[in-house]
XYZ file of C-alpha atoms in Angstrom:
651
model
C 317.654 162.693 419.049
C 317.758 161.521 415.609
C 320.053 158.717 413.997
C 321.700 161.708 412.096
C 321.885 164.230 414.438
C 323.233 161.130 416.909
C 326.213 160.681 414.068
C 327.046 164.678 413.468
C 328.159 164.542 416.958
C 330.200 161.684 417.246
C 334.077 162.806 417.502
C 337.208 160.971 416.820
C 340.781 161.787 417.789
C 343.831 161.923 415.357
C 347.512 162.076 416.422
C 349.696 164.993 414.751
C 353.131 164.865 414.138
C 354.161 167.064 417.467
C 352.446 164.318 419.693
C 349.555 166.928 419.908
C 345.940 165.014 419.609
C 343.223 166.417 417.380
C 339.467 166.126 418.082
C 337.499 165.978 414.570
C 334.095 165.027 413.055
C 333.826 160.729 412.668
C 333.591 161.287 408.655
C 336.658 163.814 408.315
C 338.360 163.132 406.025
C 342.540 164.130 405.584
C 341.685 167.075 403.998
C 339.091 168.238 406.814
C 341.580 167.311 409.476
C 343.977 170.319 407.616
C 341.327 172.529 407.642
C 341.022 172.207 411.452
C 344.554 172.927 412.210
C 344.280 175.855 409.877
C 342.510 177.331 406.908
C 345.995 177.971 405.044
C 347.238 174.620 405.605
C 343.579 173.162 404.931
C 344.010 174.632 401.031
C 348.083 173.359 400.913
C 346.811 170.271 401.166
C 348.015 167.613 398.353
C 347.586 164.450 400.337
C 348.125 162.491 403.678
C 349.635 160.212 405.802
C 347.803 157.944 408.359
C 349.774 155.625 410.328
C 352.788 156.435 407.956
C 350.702 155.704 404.267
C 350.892 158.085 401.680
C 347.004 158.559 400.963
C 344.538 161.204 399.071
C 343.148 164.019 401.275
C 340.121 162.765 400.730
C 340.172 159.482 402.725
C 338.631 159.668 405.859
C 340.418 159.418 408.975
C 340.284 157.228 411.659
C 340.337 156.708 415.398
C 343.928 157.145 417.445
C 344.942 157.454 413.654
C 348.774 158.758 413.374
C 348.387 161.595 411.089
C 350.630 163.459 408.628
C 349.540 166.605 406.119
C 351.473 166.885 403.006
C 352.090 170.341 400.880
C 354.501 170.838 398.220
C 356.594 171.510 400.477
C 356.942 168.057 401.930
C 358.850 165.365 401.286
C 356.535 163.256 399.895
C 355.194 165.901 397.148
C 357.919 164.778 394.744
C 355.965 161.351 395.057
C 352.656 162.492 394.857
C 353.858 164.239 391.560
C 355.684 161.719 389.882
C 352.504 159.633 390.509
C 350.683 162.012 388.612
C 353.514 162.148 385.846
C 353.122 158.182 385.521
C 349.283 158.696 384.518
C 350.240 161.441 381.929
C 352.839 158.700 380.331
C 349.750 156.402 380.344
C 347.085 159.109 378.470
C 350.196 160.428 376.218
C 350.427 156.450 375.008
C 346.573 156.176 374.563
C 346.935 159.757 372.366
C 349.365 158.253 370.059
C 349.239 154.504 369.763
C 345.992 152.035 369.315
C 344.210 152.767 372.602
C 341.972 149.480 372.171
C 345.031 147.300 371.611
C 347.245 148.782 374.249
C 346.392 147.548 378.149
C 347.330 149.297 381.182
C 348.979 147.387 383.876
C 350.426 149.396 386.550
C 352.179 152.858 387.286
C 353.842 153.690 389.879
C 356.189 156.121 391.386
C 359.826 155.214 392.580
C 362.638 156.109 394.507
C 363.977 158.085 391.174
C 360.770 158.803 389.107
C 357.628 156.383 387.499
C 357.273 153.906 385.641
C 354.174 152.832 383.622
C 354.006 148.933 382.360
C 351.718 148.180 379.069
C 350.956 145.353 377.337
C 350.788 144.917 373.433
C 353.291 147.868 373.281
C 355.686 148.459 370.028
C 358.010 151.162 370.899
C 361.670 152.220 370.743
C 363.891 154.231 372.676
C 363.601 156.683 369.299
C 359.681 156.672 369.833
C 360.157 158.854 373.095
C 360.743 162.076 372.143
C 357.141 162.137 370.611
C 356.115 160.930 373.743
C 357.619 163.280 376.064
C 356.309 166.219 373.668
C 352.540 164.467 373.794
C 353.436 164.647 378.184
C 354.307 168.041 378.145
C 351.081 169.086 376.184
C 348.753 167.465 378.476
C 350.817 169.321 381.692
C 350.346 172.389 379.307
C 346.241 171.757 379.215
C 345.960 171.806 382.745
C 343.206 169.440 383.486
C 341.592 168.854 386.468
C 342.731 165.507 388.583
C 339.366 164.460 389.635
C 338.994 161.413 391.954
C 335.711 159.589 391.807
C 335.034 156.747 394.389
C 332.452 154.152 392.236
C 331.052 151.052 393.116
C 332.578 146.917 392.035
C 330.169 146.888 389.239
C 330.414 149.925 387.463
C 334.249 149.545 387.669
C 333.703 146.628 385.758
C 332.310 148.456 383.166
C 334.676 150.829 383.180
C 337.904 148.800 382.644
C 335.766 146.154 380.059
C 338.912 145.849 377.841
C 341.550 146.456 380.539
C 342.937 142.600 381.444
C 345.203 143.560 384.024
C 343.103 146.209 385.561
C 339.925 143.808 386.199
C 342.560 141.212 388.083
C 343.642 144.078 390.545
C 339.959 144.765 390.834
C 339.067 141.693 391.394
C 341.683 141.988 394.140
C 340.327 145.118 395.727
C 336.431 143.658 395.392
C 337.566 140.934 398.160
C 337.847 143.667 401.086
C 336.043 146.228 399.477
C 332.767 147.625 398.620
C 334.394 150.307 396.288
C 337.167 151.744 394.760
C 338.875 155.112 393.145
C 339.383 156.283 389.732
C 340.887 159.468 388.791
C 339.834 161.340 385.640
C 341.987 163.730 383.955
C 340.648 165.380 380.545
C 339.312 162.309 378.504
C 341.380 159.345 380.249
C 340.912 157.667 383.842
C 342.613 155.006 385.127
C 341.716 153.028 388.397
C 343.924 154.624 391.094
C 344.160 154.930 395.233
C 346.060 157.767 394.493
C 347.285 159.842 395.673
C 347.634 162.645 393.082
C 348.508 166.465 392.422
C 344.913 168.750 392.045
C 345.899 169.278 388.045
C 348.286 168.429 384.756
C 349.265 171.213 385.501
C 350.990 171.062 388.518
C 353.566 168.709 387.488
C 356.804 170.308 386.847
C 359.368 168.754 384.212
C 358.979 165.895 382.809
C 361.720 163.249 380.598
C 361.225 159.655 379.541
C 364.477 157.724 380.532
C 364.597 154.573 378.735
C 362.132 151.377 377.812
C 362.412 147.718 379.404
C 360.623 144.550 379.646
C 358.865 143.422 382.870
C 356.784 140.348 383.551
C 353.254 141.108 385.174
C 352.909 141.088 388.741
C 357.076 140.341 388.713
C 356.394 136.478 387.738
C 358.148 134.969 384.950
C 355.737 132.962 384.245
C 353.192 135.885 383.251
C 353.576 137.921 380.376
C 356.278 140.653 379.290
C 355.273 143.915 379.234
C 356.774 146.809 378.154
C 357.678 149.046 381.227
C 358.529 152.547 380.073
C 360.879 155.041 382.894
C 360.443 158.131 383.451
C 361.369 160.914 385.865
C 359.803 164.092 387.110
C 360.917 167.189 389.183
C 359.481 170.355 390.241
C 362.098 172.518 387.842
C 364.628 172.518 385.351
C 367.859 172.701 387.536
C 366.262 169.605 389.730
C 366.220 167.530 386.549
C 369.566 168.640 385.464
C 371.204 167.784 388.598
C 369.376 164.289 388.525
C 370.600 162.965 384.565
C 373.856 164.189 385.865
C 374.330 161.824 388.674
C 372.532 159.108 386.427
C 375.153 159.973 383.750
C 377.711 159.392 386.212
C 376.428 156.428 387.283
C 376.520 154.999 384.089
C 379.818 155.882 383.788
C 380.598 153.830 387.121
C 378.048 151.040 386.284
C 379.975 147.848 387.313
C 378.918 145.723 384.914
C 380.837 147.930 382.437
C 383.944 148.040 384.658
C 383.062 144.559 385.819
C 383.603 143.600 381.463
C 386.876 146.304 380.988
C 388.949 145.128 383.829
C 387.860 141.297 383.091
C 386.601 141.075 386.695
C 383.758 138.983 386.685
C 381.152 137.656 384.009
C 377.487 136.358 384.137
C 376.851 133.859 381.216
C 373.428 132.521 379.765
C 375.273 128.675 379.427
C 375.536 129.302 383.449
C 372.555 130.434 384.169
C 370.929 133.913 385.055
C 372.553 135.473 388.612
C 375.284 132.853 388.825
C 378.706 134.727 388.619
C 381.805 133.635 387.335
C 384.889 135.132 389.307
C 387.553 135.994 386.902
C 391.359 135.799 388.227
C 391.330 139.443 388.170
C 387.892 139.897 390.220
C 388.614 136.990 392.680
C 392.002 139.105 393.758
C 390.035 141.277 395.049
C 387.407 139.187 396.635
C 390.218 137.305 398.412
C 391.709 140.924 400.169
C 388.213 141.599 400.875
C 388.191 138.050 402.690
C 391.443 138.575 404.054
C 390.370 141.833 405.873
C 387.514 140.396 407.605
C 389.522 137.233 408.464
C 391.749 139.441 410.495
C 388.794 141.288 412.177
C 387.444 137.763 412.968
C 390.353 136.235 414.445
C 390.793 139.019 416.619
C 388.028 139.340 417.690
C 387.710 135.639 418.988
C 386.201 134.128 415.919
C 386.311 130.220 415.123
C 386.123 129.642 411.142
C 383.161 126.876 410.555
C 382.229 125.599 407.284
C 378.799 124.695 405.952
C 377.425 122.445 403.024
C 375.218 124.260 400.166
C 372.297 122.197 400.278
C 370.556 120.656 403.685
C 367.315 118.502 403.920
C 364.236 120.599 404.093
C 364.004 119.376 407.284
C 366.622 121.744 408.559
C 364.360 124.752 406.982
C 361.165 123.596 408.395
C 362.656 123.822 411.876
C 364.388 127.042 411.732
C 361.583 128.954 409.929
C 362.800 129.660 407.016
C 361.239 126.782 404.964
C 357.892 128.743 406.017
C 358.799 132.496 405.395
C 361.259 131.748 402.287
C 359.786 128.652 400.714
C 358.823 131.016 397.693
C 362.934 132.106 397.540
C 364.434 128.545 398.147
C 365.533 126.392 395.717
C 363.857 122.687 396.149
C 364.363 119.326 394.804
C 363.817 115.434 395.165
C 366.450 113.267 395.869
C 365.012 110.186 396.488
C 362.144 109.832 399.036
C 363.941 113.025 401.101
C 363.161 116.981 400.057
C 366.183 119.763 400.125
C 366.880 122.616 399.721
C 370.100 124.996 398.234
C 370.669 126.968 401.671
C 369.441 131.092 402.084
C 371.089 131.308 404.912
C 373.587 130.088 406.786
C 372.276 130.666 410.393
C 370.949 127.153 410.721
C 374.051 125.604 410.081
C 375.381 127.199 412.655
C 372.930 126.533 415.180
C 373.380 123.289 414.488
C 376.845 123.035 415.061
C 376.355 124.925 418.543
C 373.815 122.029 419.218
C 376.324 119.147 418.394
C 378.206 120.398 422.193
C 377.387 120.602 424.977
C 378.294 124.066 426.999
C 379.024 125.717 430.221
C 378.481 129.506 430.666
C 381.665 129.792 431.192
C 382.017 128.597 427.306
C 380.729 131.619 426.103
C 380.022 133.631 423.693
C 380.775 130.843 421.113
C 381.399 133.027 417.688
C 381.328 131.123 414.421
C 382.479 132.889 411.506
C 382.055 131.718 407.656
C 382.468 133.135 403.989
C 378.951 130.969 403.068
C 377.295 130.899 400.199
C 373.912 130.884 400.056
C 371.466 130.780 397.004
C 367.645 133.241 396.740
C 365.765 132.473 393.601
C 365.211 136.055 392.868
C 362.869 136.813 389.907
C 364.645 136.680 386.774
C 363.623 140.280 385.749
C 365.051 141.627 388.895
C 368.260 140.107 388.330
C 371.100 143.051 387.469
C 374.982 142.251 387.828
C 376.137 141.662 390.878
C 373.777 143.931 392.620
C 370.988 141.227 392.797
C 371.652 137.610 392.225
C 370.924 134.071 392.537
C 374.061 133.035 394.465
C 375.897 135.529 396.664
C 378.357 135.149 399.546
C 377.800 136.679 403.044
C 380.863 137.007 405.548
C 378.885 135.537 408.065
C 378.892 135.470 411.974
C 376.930 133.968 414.258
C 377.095 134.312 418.396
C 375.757 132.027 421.048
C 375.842 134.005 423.939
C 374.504 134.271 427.545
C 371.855 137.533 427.910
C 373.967 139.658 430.089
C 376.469 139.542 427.401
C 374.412 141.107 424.860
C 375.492 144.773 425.081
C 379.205 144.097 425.034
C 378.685 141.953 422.125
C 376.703 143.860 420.250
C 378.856 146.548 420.813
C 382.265 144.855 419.686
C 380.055 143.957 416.432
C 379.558 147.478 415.622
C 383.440 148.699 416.263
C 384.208 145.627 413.818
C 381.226 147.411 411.022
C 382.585 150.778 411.799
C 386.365 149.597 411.532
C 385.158 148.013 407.848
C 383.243 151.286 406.613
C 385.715 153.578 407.990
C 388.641 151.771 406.127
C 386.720 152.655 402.845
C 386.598 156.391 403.911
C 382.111 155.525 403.633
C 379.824 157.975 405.336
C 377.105 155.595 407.016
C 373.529 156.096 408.703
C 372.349 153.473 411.252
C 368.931 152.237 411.407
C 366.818 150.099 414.298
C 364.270 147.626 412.082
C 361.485 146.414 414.152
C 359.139 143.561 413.791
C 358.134 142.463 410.423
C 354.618 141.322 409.505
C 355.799 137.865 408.278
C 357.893 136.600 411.821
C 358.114 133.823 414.465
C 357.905 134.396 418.161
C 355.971 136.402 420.422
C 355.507 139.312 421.167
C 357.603 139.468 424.415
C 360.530 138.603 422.605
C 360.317 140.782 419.942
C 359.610 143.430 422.320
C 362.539 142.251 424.943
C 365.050 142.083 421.546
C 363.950 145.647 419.949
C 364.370 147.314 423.918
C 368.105 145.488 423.731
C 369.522 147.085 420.703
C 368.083 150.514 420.905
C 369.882 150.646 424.285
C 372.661 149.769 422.832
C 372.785 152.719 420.391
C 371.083 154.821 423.134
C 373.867 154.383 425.429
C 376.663 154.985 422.690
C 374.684 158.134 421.871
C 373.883 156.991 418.417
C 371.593 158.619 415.783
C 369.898 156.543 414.263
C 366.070 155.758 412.350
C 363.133 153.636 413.143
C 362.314 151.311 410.432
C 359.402 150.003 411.108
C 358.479 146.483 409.682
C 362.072 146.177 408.328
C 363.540 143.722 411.050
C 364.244 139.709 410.346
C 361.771 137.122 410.452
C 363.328 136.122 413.634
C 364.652 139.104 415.079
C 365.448 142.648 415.065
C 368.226 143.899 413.759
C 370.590 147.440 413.213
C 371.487 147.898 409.570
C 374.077 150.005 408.731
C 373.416 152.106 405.263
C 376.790 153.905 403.542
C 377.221 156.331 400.849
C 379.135 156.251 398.171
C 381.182 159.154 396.229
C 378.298 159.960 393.925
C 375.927 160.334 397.107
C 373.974 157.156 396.620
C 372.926 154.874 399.834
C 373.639 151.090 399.915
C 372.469 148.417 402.431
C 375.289 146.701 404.201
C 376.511 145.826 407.704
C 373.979 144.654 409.729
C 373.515 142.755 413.201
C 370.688 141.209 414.576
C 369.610 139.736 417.609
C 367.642 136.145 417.905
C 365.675 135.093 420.414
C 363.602 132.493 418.374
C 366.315 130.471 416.894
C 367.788 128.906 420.229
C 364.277 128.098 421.152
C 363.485 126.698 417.614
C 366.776 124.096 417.938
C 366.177 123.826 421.594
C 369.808 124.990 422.092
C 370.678 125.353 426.204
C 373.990 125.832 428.227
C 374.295 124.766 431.480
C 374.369 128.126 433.697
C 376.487 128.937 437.373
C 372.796 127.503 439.100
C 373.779 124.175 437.050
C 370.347 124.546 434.998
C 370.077 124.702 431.768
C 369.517 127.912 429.814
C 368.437 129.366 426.731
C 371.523 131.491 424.239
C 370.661 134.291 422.474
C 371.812 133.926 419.178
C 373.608 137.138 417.309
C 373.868 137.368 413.380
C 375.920 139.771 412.398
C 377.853 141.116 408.490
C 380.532 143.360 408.412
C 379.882 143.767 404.499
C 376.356 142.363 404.069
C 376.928 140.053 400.871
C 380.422 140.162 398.964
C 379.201 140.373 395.743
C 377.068 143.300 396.267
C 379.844 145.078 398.353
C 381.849 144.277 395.834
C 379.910 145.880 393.448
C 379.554 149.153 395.235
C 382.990 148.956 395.748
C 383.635 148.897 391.640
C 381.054 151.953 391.050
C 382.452 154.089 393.940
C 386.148 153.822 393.085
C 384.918 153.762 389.364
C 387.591 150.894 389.169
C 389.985 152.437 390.510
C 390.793 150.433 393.671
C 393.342 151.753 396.174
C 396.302 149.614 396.132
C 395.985 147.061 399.021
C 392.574 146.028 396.619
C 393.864 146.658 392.920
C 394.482 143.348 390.928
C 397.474 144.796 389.249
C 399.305 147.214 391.921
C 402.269 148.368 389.937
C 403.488 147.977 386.164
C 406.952 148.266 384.831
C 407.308 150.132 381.828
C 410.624 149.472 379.838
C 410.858 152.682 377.180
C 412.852 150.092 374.753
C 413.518 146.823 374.330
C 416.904 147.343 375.435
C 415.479 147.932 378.832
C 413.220 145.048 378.990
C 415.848 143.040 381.298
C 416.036 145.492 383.965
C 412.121 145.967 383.238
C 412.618 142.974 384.816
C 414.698 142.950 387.782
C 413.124 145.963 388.703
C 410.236 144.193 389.186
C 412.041 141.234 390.702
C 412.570 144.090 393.770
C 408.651 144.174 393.880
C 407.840 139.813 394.137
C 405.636 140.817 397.062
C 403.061 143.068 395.089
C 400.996 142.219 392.497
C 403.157 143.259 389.595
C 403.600 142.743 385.675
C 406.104 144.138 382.998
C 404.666 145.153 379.521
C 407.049 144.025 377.226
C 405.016 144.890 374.163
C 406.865 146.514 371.111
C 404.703 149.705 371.253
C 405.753 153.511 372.062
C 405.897 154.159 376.213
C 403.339 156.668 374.923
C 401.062 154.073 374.381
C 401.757 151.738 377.487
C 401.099 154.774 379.895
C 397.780 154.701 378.377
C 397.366 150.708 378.550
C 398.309 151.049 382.327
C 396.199 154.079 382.829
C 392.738 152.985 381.104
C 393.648 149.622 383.115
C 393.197 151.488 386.376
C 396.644 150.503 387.445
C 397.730 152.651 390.415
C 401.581 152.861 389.675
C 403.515 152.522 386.716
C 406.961 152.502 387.111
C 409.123 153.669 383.853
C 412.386 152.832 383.307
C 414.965 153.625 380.256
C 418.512 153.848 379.482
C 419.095 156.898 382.457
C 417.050 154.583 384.962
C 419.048 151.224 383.991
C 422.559 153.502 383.940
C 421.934 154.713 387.814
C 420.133 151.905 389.027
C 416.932 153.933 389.901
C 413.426 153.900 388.499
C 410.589 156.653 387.288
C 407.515 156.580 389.199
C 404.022 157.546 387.633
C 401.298 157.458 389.300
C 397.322 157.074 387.763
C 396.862 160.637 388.657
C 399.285 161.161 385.547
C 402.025 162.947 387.843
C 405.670 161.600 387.552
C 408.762 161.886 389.825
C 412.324 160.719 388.568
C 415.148 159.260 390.083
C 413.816 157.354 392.506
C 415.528 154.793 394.562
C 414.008 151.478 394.125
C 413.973 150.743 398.395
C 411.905 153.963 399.161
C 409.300 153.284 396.412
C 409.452 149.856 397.663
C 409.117 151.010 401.178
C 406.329 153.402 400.231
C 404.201 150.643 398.943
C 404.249 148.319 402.085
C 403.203 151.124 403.990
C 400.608 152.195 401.413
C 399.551 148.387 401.335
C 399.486 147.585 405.138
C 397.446 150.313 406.342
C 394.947 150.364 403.759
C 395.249 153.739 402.569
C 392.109 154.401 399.473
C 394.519 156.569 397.208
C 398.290 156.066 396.120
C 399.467 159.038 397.456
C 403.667 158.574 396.970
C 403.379 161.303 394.852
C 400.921 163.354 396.027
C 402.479 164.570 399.768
């Protein structure tokens, strides 16, 4: 038999998504694997997945290979497409600007649409329109997506000119032999793809708005000009979509953040370093309050940390290793440190200062630490991403047979937090990371842990694979907010490698030493970036136990500006002011109502004469004659159990 006729024969098997296994050719690619299953699926096909990786159709399959088939009527197809859109925005700018001094960098799709970076760019947001038109004609030409696999060499020819497209080659041309370009009408561009068959296909297109980025995210490379866009399939898709973005501009909390003088972020402070105005640092300390009730109760001790440790610290905990590149580091002296990233270490070294019976435990620190991650400067936005940030940390030292009791109280303490703010939440096991410590045993021991856990409390919950902690798995709890977007929060993780790292033992009921598992656990993930969801999904407009001004007496005249006054005497245990400004109450129930304010309280010659008060609430509906003690009453209740809406008015 011949070498050929040897290799025709030889089969390979490829897993489907029902579990089912599917016997194919050794050279089949994606697209032949469809074809198998079915001729009608064969021609649906826009791309694949293989072991969870969005790729062409036309890359060949492998060996015990997890496969996926995607049509437009996956998922994925809005990704595929919006890739596709990305390379249009790329040709369109080649069409209408200098296409020898313009250089491609990259373009990719997102979450929300594409983005394509270039480099010796001059545009403004007023430029676009042209753009988008130029888009829209090349969709309307249909041409072909072709994908052409070429060797190291004539790629360099190719991209002779293209900067940042030769250093990604040169990337590529260390594990490979070849690489892809797809072609469409008179422009390519050096692409794995995947990609829709034609211009065509691509549904709506609109250019968003223009930004700077540095290449390859380091701020010490140069700024290019990243251009947004999104796509969608039809017109009513894209509507819905600038919709929610206009709303969340409307809620964007750096706007709110500014209006109610909450919080600010200077250059003379330096980039991701808040400032906590009086205003924004009432709330943070209700938010702190909360979870110091939830800790106490739950058997927490309060610990306290330092900001900055010797690097020694990080070295033998693992982080120095797996977040040098996100530390902060400096000299002093002959001795290294290090601004802390976390606050687990601390706290392991605290446990390690004892010594302990298993009787002792769980031991549960608790601590509102703050803890510094030299984020990119480009990637820096409000209080959503930041240098410093504060998590309401916990960490348990506990004996293994106390794990699922544990971990279980954790999550009544998450779901008591999210459930408070009337959130909607998803839960989510994340498994072993490519960049972790231990073995495989343990990771495989801690993983089995916490999905019984939410296996035996009948759960739902998602796989994330590659998602979990350098040192452990971990559930994260995702919410939603009340425009529909998700947000990363609550989390809890289990560590096996930590105790081993800082050799921390108890003495067991045998009277040998043993090894703790360590729990870290975050009922709101970072403050500053629940803070900030909080600001976007009440639009400002905190309930009352949160609002930095609860209530605001309103005198009509200045005749009633004394018993403004002792009205609000009656309320010294809210958070309470009188305006006492000579302007119409027209005007004031404005002030108090573009201030987010959730009760004003009015209060005239009628009010003063029977000793009673108005009551308005930021709804704009008003009761009168109202005794004093049942608003008052009405507001402790409102207060103490949390409720997210004044609702005095609205039963």
């Amino acid at each position: 038999m011949s070498e050929s006729d040897s290799q025709s024969q030889e089969r390979i098997t490829v897993v489907l998504p029902d579990g089912s296994e599917l016997e194919v050719d050794a050279d089949a690619t994606v697209e032949d694997c469809a074809y198998e299953i079915g001729p009608g699926l064969g021609s649906d096909t826009v791309a694949g997945k293989l072991d969870g990786d969005l790729v062409a159709k036309e890359e060949p399959a492998y060996d015990g290979a997890e496969l996926e088939i995607i049509t437009d009527g996956s998922e994925e197809y809005l990704e595929v497409m919006r890739h596709s859109a990305a390379h249009c925005l790329a040709q369109a700018v080649e069409r209408l600007y200098d296409e020898d001094a313009v250089k491609l960098a990259i373009g990719p799709p997102t979450d929300e649409g594409f983005y394509y970076d270039f480099d010796n760019l001059e545009i403004d947001e007023e430029d676009l329109a042209d753009l988008e038109a130029e888009i829209e004609a090349i969709i309307d030409e249909d041409y072909d997506i072709e994908r052409e696999v070429v060797s190291i060499d004539e790629a360099e020819e190719r991209l002779a000119g293209e900067p940042y497209k030769l250093e990604l080659l040169e990337e590529f041309a260390d594990e490979n032999d070849t690489v892809t370009f797809y072609k469409q009408g008179e422009w390519e561009d050096l692409c794995a793809g995947p990609h829709v068959d034609s211009t065509g296909e691509i549904g709506v297109v609109e250019l968003l708005e223009i930004a700077g980025a540095y290449w390859r995210g380091d701020e010490d490379n140069t700024m290019q000009t990243r251009i947004y866009g999104t796509a969608f399939e039809d017109e009513s898709d894209l509507e819905d979509f600038l919709e929610r973005k206009r709303e969340a501009e409307k809620r964007d909390h750096r706007r709110i953040g500014n209006e109610m003088d909450l919080f600010s972020i200077q250059d003379v402070t330096g980039p991701g370093l808040p400032l906590y105005h009086p205003a924004g640092k009432t709330v943070l300390s209700e938010l702190e309050g909360f979870v110091k009730d939830l800790n106490e109760d739950a058997g927490y001790d309060y610990v306290e940390t330092p900001h900055v440790f010797k690097t020694d610290l990080w070295h033998r905990s693992g982080h120095y290793e797996n977040y040098q590149d996100d530390m902060f580091i400096f000299d002093v002296g002959d001795d290294e440190f290090g601004l802390k990233p976390m606050n687990c270490p601390g706290h392991a070294a605290i446990f390690q200062d004892h010594s302990w019976s298993y009787r002792d435990l769980p031991i549960r620190y608790a601590e509102n630490g703050k803890v510094y991650r030299k984020e990119q400067r480009g990637e820096l936005s409000g209080l959503s991403r930041v240098w410093a940030f504060t998590i309401d940390d916990g960490h348990l030292f506990i004996r293994p047979d106390q794990i699922r009791q544990e971990v279980e109280e954790i999550m009544d303490m998450i779901t008591d937090v999210l459930e408070t703010f009337d959130l909607d939440y998803e839960m989510a096991l994340a498994t072993r990371p490519e960049k972790s410590v231990g073995s495989d045993e343990i990771w495989d021991r801690a993983e089995e842990q916490l999905a019984n856990v939410l296996e035996n409390r009948a759960h739902d919950y998602e796989i994330e694979e590659g998602d979990g902690a350098f040192y452990g798995p971990k559930i994260d709890f995702a919410f939603e907010d009340a425009i529909g977007r998700s947000w990363d929060g609550p989390t809890v993780q289990l560590d096996f490698n930590m105790p081993e790292r800082f050799d921390l033992n108890y003495v067991g009921e045998d009277n040998e030493e043993h090894r703790p598992v360590m729990i870290h656990r975050a009922l709101y993930g970072s403050y500053e970036r629940f803070f900030m969801m909080l600001i976007e999904h009440y639009e400002g407009r905190f309930p009352l136990w949160l609002a930095p001004e609860q209530v605001r007496v309103l005198p009509i005249s200045d005749d009633n500006l004394g018993y403004a006054h002792r009205v609000a005497n009656e309320f010294d245990d809210f958070r309470v002011e009188v305006d006492g400004r000579d302007s119409t109450l027209e005007r004031k129930i404005r002030a108090a109502h573009d201030d987010r304010v959730p009760y004003q309280i009015i209060v005239g010659d009628n009010e003063e004469e029977d000793g009673n008060i108005s009551v308005r609430d930021r709804f704009e509906d008003q009761e009168y004659d109202v005794e004093i003690e049942e608003f008052r009453s009405h507001l402790e209740a409102e207060r103490d159990e949390q409720r997210t809406e004044p609702d005095f008015l609205q039963g």
